[in-house]
CSV table of C-alpha atoms in Angstrom, one decimal:
chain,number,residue,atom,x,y,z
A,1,UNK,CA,9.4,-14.3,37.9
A,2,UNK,CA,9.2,-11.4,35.7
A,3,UNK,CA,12.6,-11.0,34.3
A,4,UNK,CA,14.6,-14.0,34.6
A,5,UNK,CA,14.2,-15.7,31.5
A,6,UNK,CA,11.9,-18.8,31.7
A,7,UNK,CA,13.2,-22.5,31.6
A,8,UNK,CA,13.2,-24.4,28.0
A,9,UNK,CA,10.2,-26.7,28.6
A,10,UNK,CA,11.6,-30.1,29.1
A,11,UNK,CA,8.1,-31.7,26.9
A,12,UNK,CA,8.6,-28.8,23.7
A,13,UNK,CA,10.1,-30.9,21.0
A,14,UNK,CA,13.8,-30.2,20.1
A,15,UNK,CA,14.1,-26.9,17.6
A,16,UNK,CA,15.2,-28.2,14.2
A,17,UNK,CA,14.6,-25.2,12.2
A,18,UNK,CA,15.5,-22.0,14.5
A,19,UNK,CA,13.9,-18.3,13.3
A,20,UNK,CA,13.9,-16.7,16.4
A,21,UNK,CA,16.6,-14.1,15.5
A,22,UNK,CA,20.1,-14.4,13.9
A,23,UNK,CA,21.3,-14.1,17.2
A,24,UNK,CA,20.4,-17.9,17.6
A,25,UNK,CA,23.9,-18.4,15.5
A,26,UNK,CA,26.1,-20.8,16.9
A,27,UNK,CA,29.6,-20.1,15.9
A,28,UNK,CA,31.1,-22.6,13.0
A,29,UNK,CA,33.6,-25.4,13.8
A,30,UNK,CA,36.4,-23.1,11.7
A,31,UNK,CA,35.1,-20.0,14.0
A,32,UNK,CA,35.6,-21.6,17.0
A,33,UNK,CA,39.0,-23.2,15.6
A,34,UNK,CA,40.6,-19.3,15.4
A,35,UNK,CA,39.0,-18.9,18.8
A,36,UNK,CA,41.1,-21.2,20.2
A,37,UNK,CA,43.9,-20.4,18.4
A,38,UNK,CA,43.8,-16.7,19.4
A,39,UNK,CA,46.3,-14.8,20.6
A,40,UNK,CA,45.6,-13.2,24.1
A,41,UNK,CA,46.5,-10.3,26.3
A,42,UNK,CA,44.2,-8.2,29.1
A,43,UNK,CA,42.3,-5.7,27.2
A,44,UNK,CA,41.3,-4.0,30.1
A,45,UNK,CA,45.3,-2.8,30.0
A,46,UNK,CA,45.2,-2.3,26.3
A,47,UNK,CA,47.5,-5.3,25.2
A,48,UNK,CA,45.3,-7.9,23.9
A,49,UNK,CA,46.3,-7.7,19.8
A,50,UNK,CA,43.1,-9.6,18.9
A,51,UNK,CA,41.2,-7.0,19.9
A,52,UNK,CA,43.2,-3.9,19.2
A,53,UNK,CA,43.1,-5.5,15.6
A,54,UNK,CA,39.9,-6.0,15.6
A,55,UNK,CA,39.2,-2.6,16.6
A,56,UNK,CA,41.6,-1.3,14.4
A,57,UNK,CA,40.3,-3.0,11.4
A,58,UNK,CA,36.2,-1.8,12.0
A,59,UNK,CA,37.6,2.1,12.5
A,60,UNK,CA,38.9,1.4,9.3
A,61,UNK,CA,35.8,-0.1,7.2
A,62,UNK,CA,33.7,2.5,8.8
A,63,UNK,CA,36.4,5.1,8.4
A,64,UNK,CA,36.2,6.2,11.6
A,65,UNK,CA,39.2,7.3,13.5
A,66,UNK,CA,39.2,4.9,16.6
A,67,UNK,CA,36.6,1.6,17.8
A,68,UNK,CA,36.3,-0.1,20.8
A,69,UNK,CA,35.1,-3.7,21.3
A,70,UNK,CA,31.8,-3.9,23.7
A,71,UNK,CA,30.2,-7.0,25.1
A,72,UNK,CA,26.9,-6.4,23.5
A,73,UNK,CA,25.2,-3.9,20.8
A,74,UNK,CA,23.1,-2.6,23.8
A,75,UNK,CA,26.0,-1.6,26.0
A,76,UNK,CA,27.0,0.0,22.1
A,77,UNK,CA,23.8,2.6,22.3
A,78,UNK,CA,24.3,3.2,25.8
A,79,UNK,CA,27.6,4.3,26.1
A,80,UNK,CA,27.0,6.3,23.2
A,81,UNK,CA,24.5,8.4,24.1
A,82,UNK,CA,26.2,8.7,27.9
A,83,UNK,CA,29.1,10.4,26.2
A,84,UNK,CA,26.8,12.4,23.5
A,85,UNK,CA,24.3,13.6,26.3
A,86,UNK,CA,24.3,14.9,30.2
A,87,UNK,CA,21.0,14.4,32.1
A,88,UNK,CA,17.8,16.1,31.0
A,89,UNK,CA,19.2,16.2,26.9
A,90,UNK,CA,16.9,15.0,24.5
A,91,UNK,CA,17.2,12.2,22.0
A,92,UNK,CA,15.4,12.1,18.2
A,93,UNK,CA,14.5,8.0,17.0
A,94,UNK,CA,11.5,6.4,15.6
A,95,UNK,CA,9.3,4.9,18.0
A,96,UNK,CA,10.2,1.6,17.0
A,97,UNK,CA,13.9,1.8,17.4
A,98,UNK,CA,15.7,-0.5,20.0
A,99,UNK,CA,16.8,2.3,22.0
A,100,UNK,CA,13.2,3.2,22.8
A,101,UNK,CA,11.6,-0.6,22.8
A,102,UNK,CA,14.4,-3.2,23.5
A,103,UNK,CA,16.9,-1.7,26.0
A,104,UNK,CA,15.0,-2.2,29.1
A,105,UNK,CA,14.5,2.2,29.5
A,106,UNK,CA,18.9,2.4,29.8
A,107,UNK,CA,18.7,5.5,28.3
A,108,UNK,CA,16.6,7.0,30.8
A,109,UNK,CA,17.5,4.9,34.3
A,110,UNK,CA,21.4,5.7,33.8
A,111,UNK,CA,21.4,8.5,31.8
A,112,UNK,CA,18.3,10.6,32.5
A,113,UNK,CA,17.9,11.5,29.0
A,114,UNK,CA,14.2,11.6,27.2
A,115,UNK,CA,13.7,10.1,24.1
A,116,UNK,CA,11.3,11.8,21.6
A,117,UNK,CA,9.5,9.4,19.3
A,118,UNK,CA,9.8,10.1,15.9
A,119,UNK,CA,6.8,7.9,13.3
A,120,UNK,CA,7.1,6.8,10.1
A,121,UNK,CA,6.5,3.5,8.0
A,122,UNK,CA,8.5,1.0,7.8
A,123,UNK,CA,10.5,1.7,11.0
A,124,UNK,CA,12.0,5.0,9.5
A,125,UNK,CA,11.1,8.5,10.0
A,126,UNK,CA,11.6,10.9,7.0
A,127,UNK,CA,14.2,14.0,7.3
A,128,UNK,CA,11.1,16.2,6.9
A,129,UNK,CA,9.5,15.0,10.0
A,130,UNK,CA,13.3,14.9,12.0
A,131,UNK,CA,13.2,18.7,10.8
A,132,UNK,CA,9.9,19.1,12.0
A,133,UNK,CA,10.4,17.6,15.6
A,134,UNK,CA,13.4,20.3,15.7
A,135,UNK,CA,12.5,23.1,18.6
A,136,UNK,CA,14.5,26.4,19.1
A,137,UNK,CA,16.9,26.6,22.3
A,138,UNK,CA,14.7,27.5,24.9
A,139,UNK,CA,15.1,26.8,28.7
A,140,UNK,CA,11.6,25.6,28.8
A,141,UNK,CA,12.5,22.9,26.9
A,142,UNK,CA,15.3,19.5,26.7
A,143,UNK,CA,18.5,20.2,24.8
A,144,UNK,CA,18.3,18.3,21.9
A,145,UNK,CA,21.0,16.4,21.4
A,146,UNK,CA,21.4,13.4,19.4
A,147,UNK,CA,19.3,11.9,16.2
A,148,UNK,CA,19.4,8.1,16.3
A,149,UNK,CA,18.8,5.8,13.1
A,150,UNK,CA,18.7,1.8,13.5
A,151,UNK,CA,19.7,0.3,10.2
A,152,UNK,CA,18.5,-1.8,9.8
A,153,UNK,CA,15.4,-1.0,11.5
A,154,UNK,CA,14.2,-4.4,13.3
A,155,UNK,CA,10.3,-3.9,14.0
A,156,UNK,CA,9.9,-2.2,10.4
A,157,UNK,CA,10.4,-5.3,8.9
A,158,UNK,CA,14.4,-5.3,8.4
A,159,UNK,CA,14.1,-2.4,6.4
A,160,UNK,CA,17.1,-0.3,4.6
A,161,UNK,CA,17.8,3.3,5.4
A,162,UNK,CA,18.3,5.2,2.1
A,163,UNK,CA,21.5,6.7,2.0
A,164,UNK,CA,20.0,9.8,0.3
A,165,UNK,CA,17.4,10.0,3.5
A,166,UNK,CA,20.7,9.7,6.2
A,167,UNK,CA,22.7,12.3,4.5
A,168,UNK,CA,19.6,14.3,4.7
A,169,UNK,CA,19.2,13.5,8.2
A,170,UNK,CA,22.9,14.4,8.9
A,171,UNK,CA,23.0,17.5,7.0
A,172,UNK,CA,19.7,19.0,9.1
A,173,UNK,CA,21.8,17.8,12.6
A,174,UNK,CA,24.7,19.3,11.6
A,175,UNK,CA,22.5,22.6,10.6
A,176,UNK,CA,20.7,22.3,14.5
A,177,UNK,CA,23.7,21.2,16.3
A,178,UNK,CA,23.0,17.5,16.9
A,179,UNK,CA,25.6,14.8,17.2
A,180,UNK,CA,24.4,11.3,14.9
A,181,UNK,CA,24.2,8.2,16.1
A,182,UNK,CA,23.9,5.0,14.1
A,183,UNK,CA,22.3,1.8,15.9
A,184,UNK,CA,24.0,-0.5,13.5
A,185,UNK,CA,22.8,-4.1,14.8
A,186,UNK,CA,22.0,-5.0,11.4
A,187,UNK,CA,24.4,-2.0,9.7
A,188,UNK,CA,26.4,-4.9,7.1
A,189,UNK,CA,23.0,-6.8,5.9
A,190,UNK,CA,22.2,-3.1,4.8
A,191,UNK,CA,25.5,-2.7,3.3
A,192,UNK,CA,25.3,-6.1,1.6
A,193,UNK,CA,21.7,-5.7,0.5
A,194,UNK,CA,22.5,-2.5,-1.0
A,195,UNK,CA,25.6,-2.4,-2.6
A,196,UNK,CA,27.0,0.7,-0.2
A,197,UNK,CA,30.1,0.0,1.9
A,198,UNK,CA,30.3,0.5,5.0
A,199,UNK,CA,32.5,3.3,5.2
A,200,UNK,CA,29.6,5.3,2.7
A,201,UNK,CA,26.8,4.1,4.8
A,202,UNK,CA,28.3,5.7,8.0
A,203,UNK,CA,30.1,9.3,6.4
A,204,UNK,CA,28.7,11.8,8.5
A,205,UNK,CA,27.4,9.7,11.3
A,206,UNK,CA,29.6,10.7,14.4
A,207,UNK,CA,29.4,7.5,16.2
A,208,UNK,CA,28.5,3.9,14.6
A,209,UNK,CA,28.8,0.1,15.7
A,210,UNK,CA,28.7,-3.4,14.0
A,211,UNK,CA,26.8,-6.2,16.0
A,212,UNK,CA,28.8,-8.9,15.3
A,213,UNK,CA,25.9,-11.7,16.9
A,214,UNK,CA,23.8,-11.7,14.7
A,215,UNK,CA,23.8,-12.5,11.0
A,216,UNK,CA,27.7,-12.6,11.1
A,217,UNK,CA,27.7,-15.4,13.9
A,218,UNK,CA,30.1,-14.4,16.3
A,219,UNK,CA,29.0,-15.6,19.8
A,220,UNK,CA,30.0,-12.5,21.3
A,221,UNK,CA,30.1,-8.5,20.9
A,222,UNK,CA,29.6,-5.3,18.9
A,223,UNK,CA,32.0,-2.9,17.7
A,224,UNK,CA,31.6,1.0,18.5
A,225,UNK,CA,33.6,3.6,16.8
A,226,UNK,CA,33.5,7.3,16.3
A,227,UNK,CA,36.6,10.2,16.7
A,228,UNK,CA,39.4,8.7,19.1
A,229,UNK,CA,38.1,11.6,22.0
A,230,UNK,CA,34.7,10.0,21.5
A,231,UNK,CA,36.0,6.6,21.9
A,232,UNK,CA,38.3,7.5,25.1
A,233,UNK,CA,35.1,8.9,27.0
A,234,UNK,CA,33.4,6.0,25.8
A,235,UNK,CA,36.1,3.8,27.5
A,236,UNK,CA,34.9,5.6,31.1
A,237,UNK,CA,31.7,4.3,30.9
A,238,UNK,CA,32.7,0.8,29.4
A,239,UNK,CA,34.4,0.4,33.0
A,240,UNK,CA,31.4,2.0,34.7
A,241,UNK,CA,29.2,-0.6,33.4
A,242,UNK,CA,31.4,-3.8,34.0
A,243,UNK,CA,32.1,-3.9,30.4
A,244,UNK,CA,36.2,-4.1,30.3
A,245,UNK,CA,37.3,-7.8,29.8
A,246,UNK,CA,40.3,-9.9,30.3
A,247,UNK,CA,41.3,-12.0,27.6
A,248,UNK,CA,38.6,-10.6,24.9
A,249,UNK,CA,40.8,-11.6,22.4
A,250,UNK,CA,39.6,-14.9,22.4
A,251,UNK,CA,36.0,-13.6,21.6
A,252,UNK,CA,37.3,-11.1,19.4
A,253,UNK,CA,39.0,-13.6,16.8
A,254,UNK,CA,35.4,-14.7,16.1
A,255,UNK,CA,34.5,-11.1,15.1
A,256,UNK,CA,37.3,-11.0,12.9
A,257,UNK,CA,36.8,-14.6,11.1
A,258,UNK,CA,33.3,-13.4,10.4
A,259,UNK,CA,34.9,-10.5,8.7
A,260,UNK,CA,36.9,-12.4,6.7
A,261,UNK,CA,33.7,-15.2,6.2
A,262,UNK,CA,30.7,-14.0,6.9
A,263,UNK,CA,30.2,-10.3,5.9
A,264,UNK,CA,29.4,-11.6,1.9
A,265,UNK,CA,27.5,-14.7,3.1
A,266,UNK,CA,24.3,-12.7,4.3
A,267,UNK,CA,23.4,-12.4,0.9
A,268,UNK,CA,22.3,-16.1,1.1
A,269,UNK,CA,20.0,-15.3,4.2
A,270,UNK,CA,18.6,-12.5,2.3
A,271,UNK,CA,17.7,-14.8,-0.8
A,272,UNK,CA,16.2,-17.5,2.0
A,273,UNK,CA,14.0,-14.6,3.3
A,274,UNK,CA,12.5,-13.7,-0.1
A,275,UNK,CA,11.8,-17.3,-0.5
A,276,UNK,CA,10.3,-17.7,3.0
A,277,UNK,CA,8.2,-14.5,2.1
A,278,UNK,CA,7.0,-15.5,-1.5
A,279,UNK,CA,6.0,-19.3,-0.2
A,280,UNK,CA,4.2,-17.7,2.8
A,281,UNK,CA,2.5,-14.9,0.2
A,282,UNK,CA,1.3,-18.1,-1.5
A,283,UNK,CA,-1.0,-19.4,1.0
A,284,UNK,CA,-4.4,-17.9,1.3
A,285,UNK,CA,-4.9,-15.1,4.2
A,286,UNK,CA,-1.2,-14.8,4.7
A,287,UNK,CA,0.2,-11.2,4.8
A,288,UNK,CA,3.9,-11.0,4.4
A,289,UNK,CA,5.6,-7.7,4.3
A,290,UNK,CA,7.8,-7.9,1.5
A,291,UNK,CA,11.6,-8.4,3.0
A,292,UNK,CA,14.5,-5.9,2.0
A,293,UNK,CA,17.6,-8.4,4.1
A,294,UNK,CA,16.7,-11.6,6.6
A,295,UNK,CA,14.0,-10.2,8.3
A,296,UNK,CA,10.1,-11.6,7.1
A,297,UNK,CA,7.0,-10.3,9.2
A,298,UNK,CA,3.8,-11.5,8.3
A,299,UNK,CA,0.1,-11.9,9.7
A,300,UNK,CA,-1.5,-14.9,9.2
A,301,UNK,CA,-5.0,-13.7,11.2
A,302,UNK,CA,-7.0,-13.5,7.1
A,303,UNK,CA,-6.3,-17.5,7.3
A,304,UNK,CA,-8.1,-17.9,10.3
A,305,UNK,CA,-5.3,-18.5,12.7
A,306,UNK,CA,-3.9,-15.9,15.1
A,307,UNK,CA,-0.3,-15.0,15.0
A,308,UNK,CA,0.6,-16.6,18.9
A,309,UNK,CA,-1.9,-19.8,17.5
A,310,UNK,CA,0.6,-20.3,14.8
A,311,UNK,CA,3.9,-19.3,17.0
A,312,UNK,CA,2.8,-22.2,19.4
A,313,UNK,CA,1.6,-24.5,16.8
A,314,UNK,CA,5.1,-24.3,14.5
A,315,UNK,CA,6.9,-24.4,17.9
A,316,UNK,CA,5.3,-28.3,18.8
A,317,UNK,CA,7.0,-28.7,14.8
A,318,UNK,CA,10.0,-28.1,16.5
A,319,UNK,CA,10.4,-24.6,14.5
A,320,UNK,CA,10.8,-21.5,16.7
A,321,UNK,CA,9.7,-17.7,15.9
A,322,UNK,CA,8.8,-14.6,17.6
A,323,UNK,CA,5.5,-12.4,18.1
A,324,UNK,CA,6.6,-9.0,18.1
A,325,UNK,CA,5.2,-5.7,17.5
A,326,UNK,CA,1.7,-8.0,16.6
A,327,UNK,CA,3.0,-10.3,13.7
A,328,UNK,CA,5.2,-13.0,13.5
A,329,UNK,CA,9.0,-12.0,12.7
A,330,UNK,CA,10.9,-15.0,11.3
A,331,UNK,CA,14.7,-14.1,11.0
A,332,UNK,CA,16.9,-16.3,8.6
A,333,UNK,CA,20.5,-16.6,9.6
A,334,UNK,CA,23.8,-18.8,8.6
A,335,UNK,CA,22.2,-21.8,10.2
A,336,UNK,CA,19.2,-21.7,8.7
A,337,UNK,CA,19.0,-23.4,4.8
A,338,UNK,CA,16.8,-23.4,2.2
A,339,UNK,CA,15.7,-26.2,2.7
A,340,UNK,CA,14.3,-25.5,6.0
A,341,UNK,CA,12.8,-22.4,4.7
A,342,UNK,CA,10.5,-24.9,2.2
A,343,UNK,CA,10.0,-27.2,5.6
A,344,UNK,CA,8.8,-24.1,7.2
A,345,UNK,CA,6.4,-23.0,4.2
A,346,UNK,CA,4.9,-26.3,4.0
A,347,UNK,CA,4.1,-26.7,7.7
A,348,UNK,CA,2.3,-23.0,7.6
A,349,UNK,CA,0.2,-24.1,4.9
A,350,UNK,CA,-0.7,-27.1,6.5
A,351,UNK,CA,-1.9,-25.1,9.6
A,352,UNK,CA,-3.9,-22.9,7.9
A,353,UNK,CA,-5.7,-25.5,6.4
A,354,UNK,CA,-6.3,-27.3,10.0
A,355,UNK,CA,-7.7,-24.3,11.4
């Protein structure tokens, strides 16, 4: 089986302390309480409330004209760039972005558009180097189309866009023509983290989207939004792609508690990452990139252990992470505490010195 994803193995022990990704959330008894309580209609028709208030209320904090709700962040890029672009366009994102290395090649299977890899540290490209990657129009070449940014960018560590860097970024689109697009899986821990709102951290960004299924612990969904003629041709390819629901509203009321719950919470992840990252810098031959929200990557190879040697080893301590990009990425989330971040720390270091 290549894709399918593989059975739990029924002889792992139980995962106590889970730092796979913040999308390992489980919604809270109070988040599931609204869900039931929710009032429903068929969104695919336009009259379930919970969602049209949802939607209404993200357009707002983004100040963005009109959202729509979408099953998944993915189908969020997607749709976006199927409305931005027409076959053979070409889009601008780091080479690490999601678009390029976690979306199964959408972008390119459905759309037939090319994606031009952009480098940089850190999962960020500078505006020099966008401007640089800038070609004239020329029929020998792909229409460029769209710039992407992922903030916050996943396989750079978690790391914060500058706002200074995406005004820079939108003011040399805006100069070449290009329409900008915001990936915004991790868009509030950056807004937290930084003191920016989220309406600031997406002026001049044509189209952006929350993930709410991650650090804010809905079970479900991601918010798109952008002009309200952007969002209606969006709404095309959302019933292309099987993505118009029934009775959302039911998932949406868990988007909208973590609104009300959630959003300032994430500040508490970010304090247990910079704890998870100090302990780990503690121990000797352990390189931790320092972390900016809940994202901690580190390389434990100078203690003598490989990364997937420790991965499996802290996994038969019941604590799960993931390899990616060549180090280990822990991700802390609402249901991971501090103490579990100490549990972890101690049973690295004891580890290292079994090896």
């Amino acid at each position: 089986m290549l894709y399918t994803p593989p059975p739990v193995d029924p002889k792992a022990p139980p995962v106590r302390i889970n730092l796979l990704s913040d999308t390992q959330t489980k919604p809270t008894p109070a988040m599931r309480e609204a869900m039931a309580r929710a009032e429903v209609g068929d969104e695919q028709v336009g009259d379930d409330p919970t969602v049209n208030a949802l939607c209404e209320r993200v357009a707002e904090l983004m100040g963005k004209e009109a959202a729509v709700y979408m099953p998944s962040g993915t189908m969020c890029n997607v749709t976006a760039t199927l409305v931005h672009c027409r076959p053979g366009d070409e889009i601008l994102a780091h080479e690490t972005a999601h678009i390029i290395a976690r979306e199964g090649g959408a972008h390119a299977a459905i759309g037939g558009f090319q994606v031009t890899q952009l480098k940089g540290p850190d999962g960020q490209f500078t505006p020099e180097t966008f401007r640089k990657a800038l070609h004239p129009r020329t029929r020998y070449q792909p229409p460029q189309t769209v710039v992407s940014v992922e903030q916050t960018a996943n396989i750079g560590g978690g790391t914060i866009w500058k706002k200074a860097a995406l005004d820079e970024i939108v003011a040399i689109a805006k100069q070449h023509g290009l329409v900008t697009h915001m990936d915004g899986a991790r868009l509030l821990n950056a807004t937290v983290a930084s003191g920016i709102s989220p309406r600031d951290m997406t002026a001049g960004w044509d189209s952006a989207w929350i993930d709410f299924s991650k650090g804010l612990g809905a079970p479900i969904g991601g918010v798109l939004a952008g002009t309200r003629a952007f969002i209606d041709a969006v709404w095309q390819w959302k019933q292309r792609l099987g993505g118009s629901m029934r009775q959302a509203g039911i998932c949406a009321a868990a988007c909208i508690y973590a609104l009300d719950h959630h959003v300032e919470r994430l500040a508490d992840d970010h304090a247990n990452a910079r704890a998870l990252a100090r302990g780990l810098s503690q121990i000797a031959g352990i390189e931790v990139q320092e972390p900016e929200t809940n994202l901690v990557f580190f390389k434990p190879d100078g203690a003598g252990i490989a990364g997937d040697k420790m991965v499996a080893a802290l996994r038969q301590r019941g604590v799960t992470l993931a390899m990616m990009d060549g180090r280990i990425r822990a991700c802390t989330h609402l249901d991971v505490n501090a103490n579990q971040v100490e549990e972890t720390i101690g049973y690295v270091r004891e580890i290292v010195r079994g090896a």
